[in-house]
Each structure stands twice: as C-alpha cells, then as structure tokens.
Coordinates of C-alpha atoms in Angstrom, one line a residue:
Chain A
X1 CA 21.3 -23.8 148.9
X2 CA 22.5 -20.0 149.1
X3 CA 26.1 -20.9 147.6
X4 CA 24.4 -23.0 145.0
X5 CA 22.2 -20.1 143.8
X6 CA 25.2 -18.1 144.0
X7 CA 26.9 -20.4 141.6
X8 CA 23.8 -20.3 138.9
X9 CA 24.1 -16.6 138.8
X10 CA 27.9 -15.9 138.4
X11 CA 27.9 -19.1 136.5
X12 CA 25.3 -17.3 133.8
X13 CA 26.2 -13.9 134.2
X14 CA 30.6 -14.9 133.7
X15 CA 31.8 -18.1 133.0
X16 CA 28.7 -19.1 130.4
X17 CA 27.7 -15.8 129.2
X18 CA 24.6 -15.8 127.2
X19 CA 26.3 -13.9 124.9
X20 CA 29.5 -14.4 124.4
X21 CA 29.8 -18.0 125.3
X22 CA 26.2 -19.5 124.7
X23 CA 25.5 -16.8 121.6
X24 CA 21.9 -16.3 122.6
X25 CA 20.3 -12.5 122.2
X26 CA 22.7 -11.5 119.5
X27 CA 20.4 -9.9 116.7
X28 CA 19.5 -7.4 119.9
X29 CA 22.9 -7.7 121.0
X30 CA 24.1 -6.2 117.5
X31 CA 20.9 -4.1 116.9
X32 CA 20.9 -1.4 120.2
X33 CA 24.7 -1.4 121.2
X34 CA 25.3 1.6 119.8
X35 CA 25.0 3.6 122.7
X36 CA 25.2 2.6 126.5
X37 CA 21.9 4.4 127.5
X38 CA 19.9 2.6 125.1
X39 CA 21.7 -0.8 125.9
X40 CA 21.5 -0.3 129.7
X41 CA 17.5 0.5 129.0
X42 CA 17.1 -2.9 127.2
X43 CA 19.3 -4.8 129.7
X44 CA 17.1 -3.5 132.6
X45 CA 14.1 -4.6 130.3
X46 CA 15.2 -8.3 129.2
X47 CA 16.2 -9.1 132.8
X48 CA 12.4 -8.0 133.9
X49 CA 11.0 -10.3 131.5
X50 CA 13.6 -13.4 132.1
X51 CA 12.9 -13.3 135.4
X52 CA 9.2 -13.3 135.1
X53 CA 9.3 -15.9 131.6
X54 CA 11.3 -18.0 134.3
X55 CA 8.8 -18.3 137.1
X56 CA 5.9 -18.9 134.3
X57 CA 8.0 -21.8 132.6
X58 CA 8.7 -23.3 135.8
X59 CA 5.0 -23.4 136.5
X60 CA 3.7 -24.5 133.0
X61 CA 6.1 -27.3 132.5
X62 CA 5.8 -29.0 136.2
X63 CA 1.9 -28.1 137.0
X64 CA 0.7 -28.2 133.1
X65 CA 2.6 -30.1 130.6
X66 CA 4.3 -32.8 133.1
X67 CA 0.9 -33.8 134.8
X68 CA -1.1 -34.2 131.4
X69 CA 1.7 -35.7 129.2
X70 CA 1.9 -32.9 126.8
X71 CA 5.8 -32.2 127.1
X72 CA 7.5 -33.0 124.3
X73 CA 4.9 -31.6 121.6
X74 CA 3.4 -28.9 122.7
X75 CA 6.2 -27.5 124.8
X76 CA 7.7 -25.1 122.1
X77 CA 4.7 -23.9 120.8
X78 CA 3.2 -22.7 125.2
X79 CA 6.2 -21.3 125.8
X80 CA 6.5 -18.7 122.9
X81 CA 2.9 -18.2 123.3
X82 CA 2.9 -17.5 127.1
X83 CA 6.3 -15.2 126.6
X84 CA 4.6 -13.1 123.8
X85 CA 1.5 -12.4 126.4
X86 CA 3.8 -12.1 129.3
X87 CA 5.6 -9.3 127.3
X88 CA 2.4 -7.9 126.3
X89 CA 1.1 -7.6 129.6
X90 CA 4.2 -6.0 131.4
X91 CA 4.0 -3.5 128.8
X92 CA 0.7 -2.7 129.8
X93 CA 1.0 -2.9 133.1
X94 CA 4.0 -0.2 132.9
X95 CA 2.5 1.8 131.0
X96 CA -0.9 1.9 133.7
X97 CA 1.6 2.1 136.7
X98 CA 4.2 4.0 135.4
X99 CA 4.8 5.8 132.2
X100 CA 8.0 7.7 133.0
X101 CA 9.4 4.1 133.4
X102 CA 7.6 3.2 130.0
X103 CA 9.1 6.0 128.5
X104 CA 13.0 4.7 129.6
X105 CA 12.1 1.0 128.4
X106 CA 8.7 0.8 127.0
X107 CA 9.9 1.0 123.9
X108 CA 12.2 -2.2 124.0
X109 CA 9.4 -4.7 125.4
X110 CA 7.6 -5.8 122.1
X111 CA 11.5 -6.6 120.7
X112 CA 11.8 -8.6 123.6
X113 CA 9.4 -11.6 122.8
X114 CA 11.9 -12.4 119.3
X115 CA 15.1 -12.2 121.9
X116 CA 16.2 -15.9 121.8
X117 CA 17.6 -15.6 125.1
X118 CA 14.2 -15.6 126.3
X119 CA 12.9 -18.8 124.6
X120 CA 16.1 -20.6 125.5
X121 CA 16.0 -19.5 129.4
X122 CA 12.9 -21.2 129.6
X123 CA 13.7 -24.6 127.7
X124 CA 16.9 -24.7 129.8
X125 CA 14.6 -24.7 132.8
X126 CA 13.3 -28.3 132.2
X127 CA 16.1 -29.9 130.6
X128 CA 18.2 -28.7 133.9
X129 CA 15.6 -29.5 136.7
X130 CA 15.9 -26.5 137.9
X131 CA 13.3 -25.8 141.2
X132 CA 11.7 -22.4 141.2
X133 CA 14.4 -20.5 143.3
X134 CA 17.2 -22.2 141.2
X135 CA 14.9 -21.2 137.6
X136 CA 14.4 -17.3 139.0
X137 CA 18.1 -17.4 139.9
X138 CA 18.8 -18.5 136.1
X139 CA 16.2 -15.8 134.5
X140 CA 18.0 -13.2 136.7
X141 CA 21.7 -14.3 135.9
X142 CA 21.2 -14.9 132.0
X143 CA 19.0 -11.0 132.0
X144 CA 22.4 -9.3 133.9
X145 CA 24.8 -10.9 132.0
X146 CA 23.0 -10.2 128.9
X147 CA 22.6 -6.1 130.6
X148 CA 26.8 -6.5 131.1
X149 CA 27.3 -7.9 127.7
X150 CA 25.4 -4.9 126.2
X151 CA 26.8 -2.1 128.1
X152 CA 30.5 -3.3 127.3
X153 CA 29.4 -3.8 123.6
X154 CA 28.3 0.0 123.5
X155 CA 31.2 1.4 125.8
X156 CA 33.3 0.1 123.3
X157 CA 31.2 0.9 120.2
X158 CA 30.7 4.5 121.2
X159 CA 35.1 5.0 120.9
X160 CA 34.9 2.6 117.8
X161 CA 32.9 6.1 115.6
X162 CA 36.0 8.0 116.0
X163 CA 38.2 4.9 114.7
X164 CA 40.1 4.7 111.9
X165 CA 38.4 1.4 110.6
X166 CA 38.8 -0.4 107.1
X167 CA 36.1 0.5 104.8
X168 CA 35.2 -3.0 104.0
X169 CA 34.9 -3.7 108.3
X170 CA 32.6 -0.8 108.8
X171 CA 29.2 -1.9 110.3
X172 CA 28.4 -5.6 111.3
X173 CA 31.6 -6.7 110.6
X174 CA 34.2 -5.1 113.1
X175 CA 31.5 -5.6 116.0
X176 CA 31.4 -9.0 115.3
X177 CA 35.4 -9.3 115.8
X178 CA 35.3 -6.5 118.5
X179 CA 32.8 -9.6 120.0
X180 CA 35.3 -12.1 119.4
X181 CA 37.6 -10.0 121.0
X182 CA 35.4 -9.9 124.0
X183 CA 34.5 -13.3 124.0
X184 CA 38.3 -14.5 124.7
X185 CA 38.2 -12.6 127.7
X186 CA 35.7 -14.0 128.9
X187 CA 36.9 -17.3 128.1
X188 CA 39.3 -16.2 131.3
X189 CA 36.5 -16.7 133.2
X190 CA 36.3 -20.6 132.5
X191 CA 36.9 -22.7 136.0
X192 CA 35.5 -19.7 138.4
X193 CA 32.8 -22.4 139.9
X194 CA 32.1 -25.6 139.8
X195 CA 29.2 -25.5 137.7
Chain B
X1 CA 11.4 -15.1 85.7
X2 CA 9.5 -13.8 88.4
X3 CA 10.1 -16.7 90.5
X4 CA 14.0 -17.4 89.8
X5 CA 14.9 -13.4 90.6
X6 CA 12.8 -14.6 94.0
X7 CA 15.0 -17.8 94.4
X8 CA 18.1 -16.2 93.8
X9 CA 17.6 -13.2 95.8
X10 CA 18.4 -15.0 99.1
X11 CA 20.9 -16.8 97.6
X12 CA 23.4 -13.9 97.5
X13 CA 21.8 -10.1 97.1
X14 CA 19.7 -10.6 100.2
X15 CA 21.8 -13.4 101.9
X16 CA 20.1 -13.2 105.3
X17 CA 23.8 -14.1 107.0
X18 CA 26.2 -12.0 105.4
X19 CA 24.4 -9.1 104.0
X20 CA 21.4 -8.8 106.1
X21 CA 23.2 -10.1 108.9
X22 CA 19.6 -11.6 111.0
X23 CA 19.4 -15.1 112.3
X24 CA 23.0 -15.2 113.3
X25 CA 22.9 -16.7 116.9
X26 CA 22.3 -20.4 115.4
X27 CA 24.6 -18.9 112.8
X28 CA 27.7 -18.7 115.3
X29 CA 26.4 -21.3 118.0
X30 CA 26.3 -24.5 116.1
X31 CA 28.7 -24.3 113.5
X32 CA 31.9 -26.0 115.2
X33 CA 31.1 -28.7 112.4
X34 CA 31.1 -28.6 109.2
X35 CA 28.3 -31.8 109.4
X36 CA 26.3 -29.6 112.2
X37 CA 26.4 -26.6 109.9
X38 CA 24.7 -28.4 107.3
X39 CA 21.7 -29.8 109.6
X40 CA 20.8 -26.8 110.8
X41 CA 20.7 -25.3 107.6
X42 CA 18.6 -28.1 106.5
X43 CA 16.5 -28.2 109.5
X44 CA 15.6 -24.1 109.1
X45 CA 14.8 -24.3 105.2
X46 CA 12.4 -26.8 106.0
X47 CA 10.7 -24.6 108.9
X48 CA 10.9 -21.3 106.7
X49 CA 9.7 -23.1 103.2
X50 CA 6.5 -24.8 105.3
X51 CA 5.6 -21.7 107.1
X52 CA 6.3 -19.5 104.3
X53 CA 4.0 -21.4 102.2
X54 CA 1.1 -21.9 105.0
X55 CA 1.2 -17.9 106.0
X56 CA 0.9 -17.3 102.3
X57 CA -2.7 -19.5 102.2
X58 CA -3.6 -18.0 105.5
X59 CA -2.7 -14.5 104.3
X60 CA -6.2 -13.1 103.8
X61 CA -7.9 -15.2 106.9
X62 CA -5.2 -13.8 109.7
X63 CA -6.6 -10.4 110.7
X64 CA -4.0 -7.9 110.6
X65 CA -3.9 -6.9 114.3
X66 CA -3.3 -10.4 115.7
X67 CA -0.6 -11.4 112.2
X68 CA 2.6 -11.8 114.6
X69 CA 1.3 -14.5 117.1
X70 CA -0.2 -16.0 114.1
X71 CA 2.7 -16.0 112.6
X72 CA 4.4 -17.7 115.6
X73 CA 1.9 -20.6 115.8
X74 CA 2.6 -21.4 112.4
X75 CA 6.9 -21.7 113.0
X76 CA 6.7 -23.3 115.9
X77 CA 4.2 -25.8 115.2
X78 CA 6.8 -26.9 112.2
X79 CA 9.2 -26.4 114.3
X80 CA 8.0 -28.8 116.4
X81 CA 7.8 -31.5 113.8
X82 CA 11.4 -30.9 113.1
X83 CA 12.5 -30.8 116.8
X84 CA 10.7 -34.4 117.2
X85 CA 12.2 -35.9 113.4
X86 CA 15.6 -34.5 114.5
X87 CA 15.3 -36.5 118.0
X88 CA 13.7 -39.6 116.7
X89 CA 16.6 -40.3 113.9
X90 CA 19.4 -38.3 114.3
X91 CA 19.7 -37.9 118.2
X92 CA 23.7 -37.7 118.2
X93 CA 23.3 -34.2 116.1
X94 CA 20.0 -33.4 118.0
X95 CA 22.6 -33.5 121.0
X96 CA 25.4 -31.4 119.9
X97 CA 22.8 -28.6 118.7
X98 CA 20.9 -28.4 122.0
X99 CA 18.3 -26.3 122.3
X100 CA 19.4 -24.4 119.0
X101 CA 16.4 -26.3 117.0
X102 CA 13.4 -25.3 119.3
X103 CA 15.5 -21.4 118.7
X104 CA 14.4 -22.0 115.3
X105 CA 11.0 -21.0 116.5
X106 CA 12.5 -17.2 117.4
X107 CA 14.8 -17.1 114.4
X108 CA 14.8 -13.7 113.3
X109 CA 15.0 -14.9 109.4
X110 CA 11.6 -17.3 109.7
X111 CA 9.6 -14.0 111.1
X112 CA 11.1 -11.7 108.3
X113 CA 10.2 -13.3 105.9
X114 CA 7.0 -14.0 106.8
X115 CA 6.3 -10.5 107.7
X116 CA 7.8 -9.2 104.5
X117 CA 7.3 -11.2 101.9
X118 CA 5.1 -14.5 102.5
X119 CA 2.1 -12.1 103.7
X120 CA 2.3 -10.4 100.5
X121 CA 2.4 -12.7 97.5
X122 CA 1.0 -16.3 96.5
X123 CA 2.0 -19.5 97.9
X124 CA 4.6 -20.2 94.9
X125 CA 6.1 -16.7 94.7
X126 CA 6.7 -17.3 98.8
X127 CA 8.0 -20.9 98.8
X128 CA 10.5 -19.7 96.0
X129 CA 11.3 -16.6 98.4
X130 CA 11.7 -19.3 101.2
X131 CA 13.9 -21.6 99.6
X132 CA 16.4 -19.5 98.0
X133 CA 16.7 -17.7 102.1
X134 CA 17.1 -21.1 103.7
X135 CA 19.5 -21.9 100.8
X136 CA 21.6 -19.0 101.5
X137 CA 21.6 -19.0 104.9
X138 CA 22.8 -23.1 104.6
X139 CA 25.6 -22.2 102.3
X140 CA 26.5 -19.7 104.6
X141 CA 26.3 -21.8 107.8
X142 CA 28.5 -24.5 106.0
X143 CA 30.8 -21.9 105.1
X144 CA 31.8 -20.7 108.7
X145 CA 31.0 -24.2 109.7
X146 CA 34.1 -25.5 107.4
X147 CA 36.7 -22.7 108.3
X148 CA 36.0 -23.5 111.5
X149 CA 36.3 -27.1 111.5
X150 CA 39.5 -27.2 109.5
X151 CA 40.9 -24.7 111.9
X152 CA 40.0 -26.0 115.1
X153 CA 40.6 -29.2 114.2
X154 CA 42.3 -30.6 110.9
X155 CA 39.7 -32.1 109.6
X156 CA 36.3 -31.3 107.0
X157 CA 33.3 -33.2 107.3
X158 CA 35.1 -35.1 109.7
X159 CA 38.0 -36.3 107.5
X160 CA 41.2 -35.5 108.3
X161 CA 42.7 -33.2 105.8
X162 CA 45.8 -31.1 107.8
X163 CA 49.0 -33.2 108.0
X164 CA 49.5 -34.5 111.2
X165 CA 52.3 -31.8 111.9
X166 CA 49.3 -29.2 111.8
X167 CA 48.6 -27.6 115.2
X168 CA 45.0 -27.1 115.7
X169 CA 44.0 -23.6 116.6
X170 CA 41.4 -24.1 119.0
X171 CA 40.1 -20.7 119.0
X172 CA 38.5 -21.8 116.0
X173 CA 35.9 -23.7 118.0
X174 CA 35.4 -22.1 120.8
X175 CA 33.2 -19.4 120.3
X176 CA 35.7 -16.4 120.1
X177 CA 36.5 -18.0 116.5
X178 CA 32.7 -18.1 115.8
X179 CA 32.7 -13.8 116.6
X180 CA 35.9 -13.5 114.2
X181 CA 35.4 -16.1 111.8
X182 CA 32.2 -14.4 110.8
X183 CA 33.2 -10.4 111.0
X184 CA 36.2 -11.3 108.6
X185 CA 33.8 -13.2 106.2
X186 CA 31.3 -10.2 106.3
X187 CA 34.1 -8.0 105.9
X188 CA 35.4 -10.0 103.3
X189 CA 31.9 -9.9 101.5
X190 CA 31.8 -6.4 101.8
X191 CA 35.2 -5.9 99.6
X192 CA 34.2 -8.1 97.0
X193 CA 30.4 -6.2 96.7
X194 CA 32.0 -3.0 97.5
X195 CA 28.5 -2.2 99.0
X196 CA 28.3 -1.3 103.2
X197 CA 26.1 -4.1 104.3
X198 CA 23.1 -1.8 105.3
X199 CA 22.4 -1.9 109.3
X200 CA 19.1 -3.7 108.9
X201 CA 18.6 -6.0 111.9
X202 CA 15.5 -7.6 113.1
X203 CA 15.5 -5.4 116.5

C-alpha cells in the first residue's frame, strides 16, 4: 500500500508532470513565474486546494453521483461548482484563522478555481479508481509538482531579465521554449516507476 | 461593419493563442494531430459561441456579485453536451483527447470572453465576437497541430507526405515539441507584427 502511494506521488510530481508532461496549470504556470517568491506562494496555495478538491471529488463521485445515476451528466458541471466554493471557503477560513498566512497566499486563491490542474485532478480521480488515500496522494503529488515546476520556471526566469534575448522572443515566447527545454529533462525521468 | 471588425478581431489582432496567449494548455496538450487539432478547435467554438450568446440574454438577469459562477454554469453545462456528442459519435478522438474536453469548462478563453465582451453587448454583437475567437484559436490549434504531425511523424491529416527516407523527429510529439513548437510560432508572429505580444494572461 505504502510503496503504491509512493509511486502515485513521484509518479505525478516527476515522471508525469502536470506541467511539463500532462500541460495542465499553464496560463498560471506562464502568468506568476516571474519571480520564485510569488511562484513558491502559489505552489504552497494550489497544493492546499488539490489536496482538499481531492478528498471532496472522491466523496461526491462514489457517495453522490455513483449511487443516484447522475455520473456522466452532471459530473462536470458539481465538480467546478463544488471547487469554486471550496476555494471560496479556504479563503475565508484563512483569512478568520490567519491573516499573515492570507497575506503570503491569500491573494492567489480566487485564481485558483480557473487552474485546470484542479478540474483535471478531480476528473482523473474517477476515471482511475482511485480510493481516498490513493486520490489525496494524487491531489498532493500533482499540487508539488506543479510548486517544483513553478519555482524552476521563475529561478530560471529571474536570470533570463539580464539575457541578451531576440526582440521578437521577448515575453511568452522564450518561456515557452525555455519550457520545452525543461520539459526534455524531464522526459529523463520516463521509466522511474512502474506506474 | 460593426459585426465583421468583431469577427475578425479574434481572427488575427486578438488571436487568443498567439497574441493573447490564454487557453494554451488544450492548445499544447492535444495537438499531436493535425485531425485532433481540428476537433478541439471545433469542439471549443461550439462551447464559446453557445455560452457567449446565452450570457449575452442573461446579461441583465445575472446580478453582478454572483456573474463568475454564473458564468461557469453556463460553459459547463455546454460543455457537457459536447463531452456527451463527442463520446457518443466520435469515441476514438474522445479517447486520444482525454479529459481535455471536460477542461473546456476551465478554459481561460470561454471565461474571457464572457467576462469581457459577452456581458457587455447584444446577443449578435457576442456570437460574432465568439465565433471569430473559436475561429482563431482553431486555426491556430491546426497550425501547431500540423507542424507537429509532419515532424513527429511524416505524415498530415494522417497521409503520408515525407519520403520514406525521412527520419521522424519524435520530439515533435512528445510534449517538449508542443513548449517549442509554439514559442517559435509566437516568436515568429511577433517579427512579422513587429508588436511585443502584451503580457496579458488570464491569472
């Protein structure tokens, strides 16, 4: 069991990055790289919510939509629901209990609920028959390898001001091949565990 | 007049891909096809003309406090129609694109437009707005979707078109070709504009 959960979260955080191998999160991923405190801030933030978006899609899908047939129509539509009020409630509930912590990531919750990586953690959770341990383990892989993907992006973004690059590459365009770049090392990862 | 300057401004000036640059995870996930490319982009003008048109009627019914859940109902109850049509009749494409319909629902584009444009104007003026978007982000899907396939594999639309002496570069479909493909095509946009594509994202 233990090695199996182990293999769901280096599996997610490595060898199928969100990012860089499943391209999930990227408009956020492009958006707050710029600099690694902001990106570590967000990281910390997504990985909150997956974890938590996890354990309520676990719950709606086997003791809500499974027992009254509603599965294949109305799946889509609870699940963004229930993550928009999920995120809306760990916002307040951060800001009640504490609002230093609101003031480091506060900020980055209501972007959260448009993060695709969020819709598509829970959706994966059915279609892989995941059981709760095995869906929290997901949430919390897909939230640190999103975190790692981030803080690299910044890291490198942060040298990239002070490069000479091609006027027509400025902006989107050289992170999107410094990405690429990225993304075939991570391809080196491919084959690290059976999954 | 009013209406074609609307159409036409997705189609290039706005073009949510390459000089907006939102909506790019389906953008770079499913386009290791050039066949795949244009489904999706077929499958999101759909979504973003029927919800651009029904958040135009509903503008002044949705109270302004509660607009972006609204708003969400609204995609992702077309999206759900498209996730079920795609799965009925087409289920070998609905397999290759995974869960990348359903995304449609969280697509940056679908919100944007919706938020800044369909919530403003008349149903016409929006559907206009809507189709000339999905319209640019489709050409602009096949686009990466055909480098891609005639890189990675010989072949567009899945005819052969490469000699059979032509190596396939693999990168091209696996997704480090996605990440470079598209930076040299927004780069390559760029030089031809000679305009910085502006640092608007969603986030």
């Amino acid at each position: 069991m233990a090695k199996e959960l182990f293999f769901i979260i280096v599996s997610s955080i490595f060898v199928n990055n969100f990012v860089f191998s499943r391209f999930l999160g990227n408009c956020p991923f492009l958006g707050v790289s710029n600099k690694t405190e902001t990106a570590i801030g967000m990281g910390m933030a997504t990985t909150f919510v997956l974890t938590m978006t996890a354990v309520a899609a676990y719950f709606i899908q086997n003791y809500i939509l499974v027992p009254f047939g509603l599965e294949s129509f109305l799946q889509i539509i609870s699940f963004i629901l229930v993550i928009a009020s999920l995120v809306q409630l760990v916002e307040m509930i951060i800001l009640k209990v504490s609002p230093a912590l609101y003031n480091a990531f506060g900020i980055f919750l209501p972007l959260i609920t448009t993060n695709c990586i969020v819709l598509a953690v829970a959706l994966l959770i059915p279609m892989s028959d995941y059981n709760l341990i095995e869906s929290i383990a997901l949430g919390l892989g897909a939230g640190l390898g999103f975190t790692l993907a981030l803080a690299l992006m910044s890291g490198i973004r942060e040298e990239l001001e002070f490069a000479d690059v091609p006027e027509a590459l400025r902006g989107p365009a050289i992170v999107f091949i410094t990405a690429g770049l990225l993304s075939m090392i991570f391809l080196g990862f491919t084959g690290l565990v059976p999954l | 007049m009013q209406l074609f300057k609307d159409f036409i401004n997705g189609l290039w000036n706005e073009n949510p891909i390459f000089r907006m640059v939102i909506g790019i995870c389906s953008a770079l996930a499913v386009t290791t096809s050039a066949n795949n490319g244009i489904a999706m982009g077929m499958a999101l003008t759909f979504v973003l003309t029927c919800s651009s048109i029904f958040i135009s009627l509903l503008r002044h019914i949705i109270p302004d406090k509660v607009r972006i859940p609204c708003y969400i109902i609204v995609v992702a109850t077309f999206t759900t129609v498209v996730d079920l049509f795609m799965k009925a009749y087409f289920p070998s494409l609905y397999e290759v694109m995974g869960i990348f319909i359903p995304l449609i629902v969280v697509n940056c584009i679908v919100l944007a437009r919706a938020e800044a444009f369909a919530s403003k104007v008349g149903p016409v003026r929006a559907a206009a707005d809507a189709l000339g978007m999905g319209l640019g982000y489709t050409w602009a899907i096949t686009l990466i979707s055909m480098i891609r396939e005639l890189m990675g594999a010989g072949t567009l639309f899945g005819y052969q078109v490469m000699s059979d002496s032509f190596t396939p570069w693999v990168i091209g479909i696996l997704p480090p070709g996605a990440f470079i493909v598209m930076g040299i095509l927004v780069g390559l946009i760029n030089m031809i504009t000679r305009k910085k594509v502006k640092d608007t994202h969603c986030q």
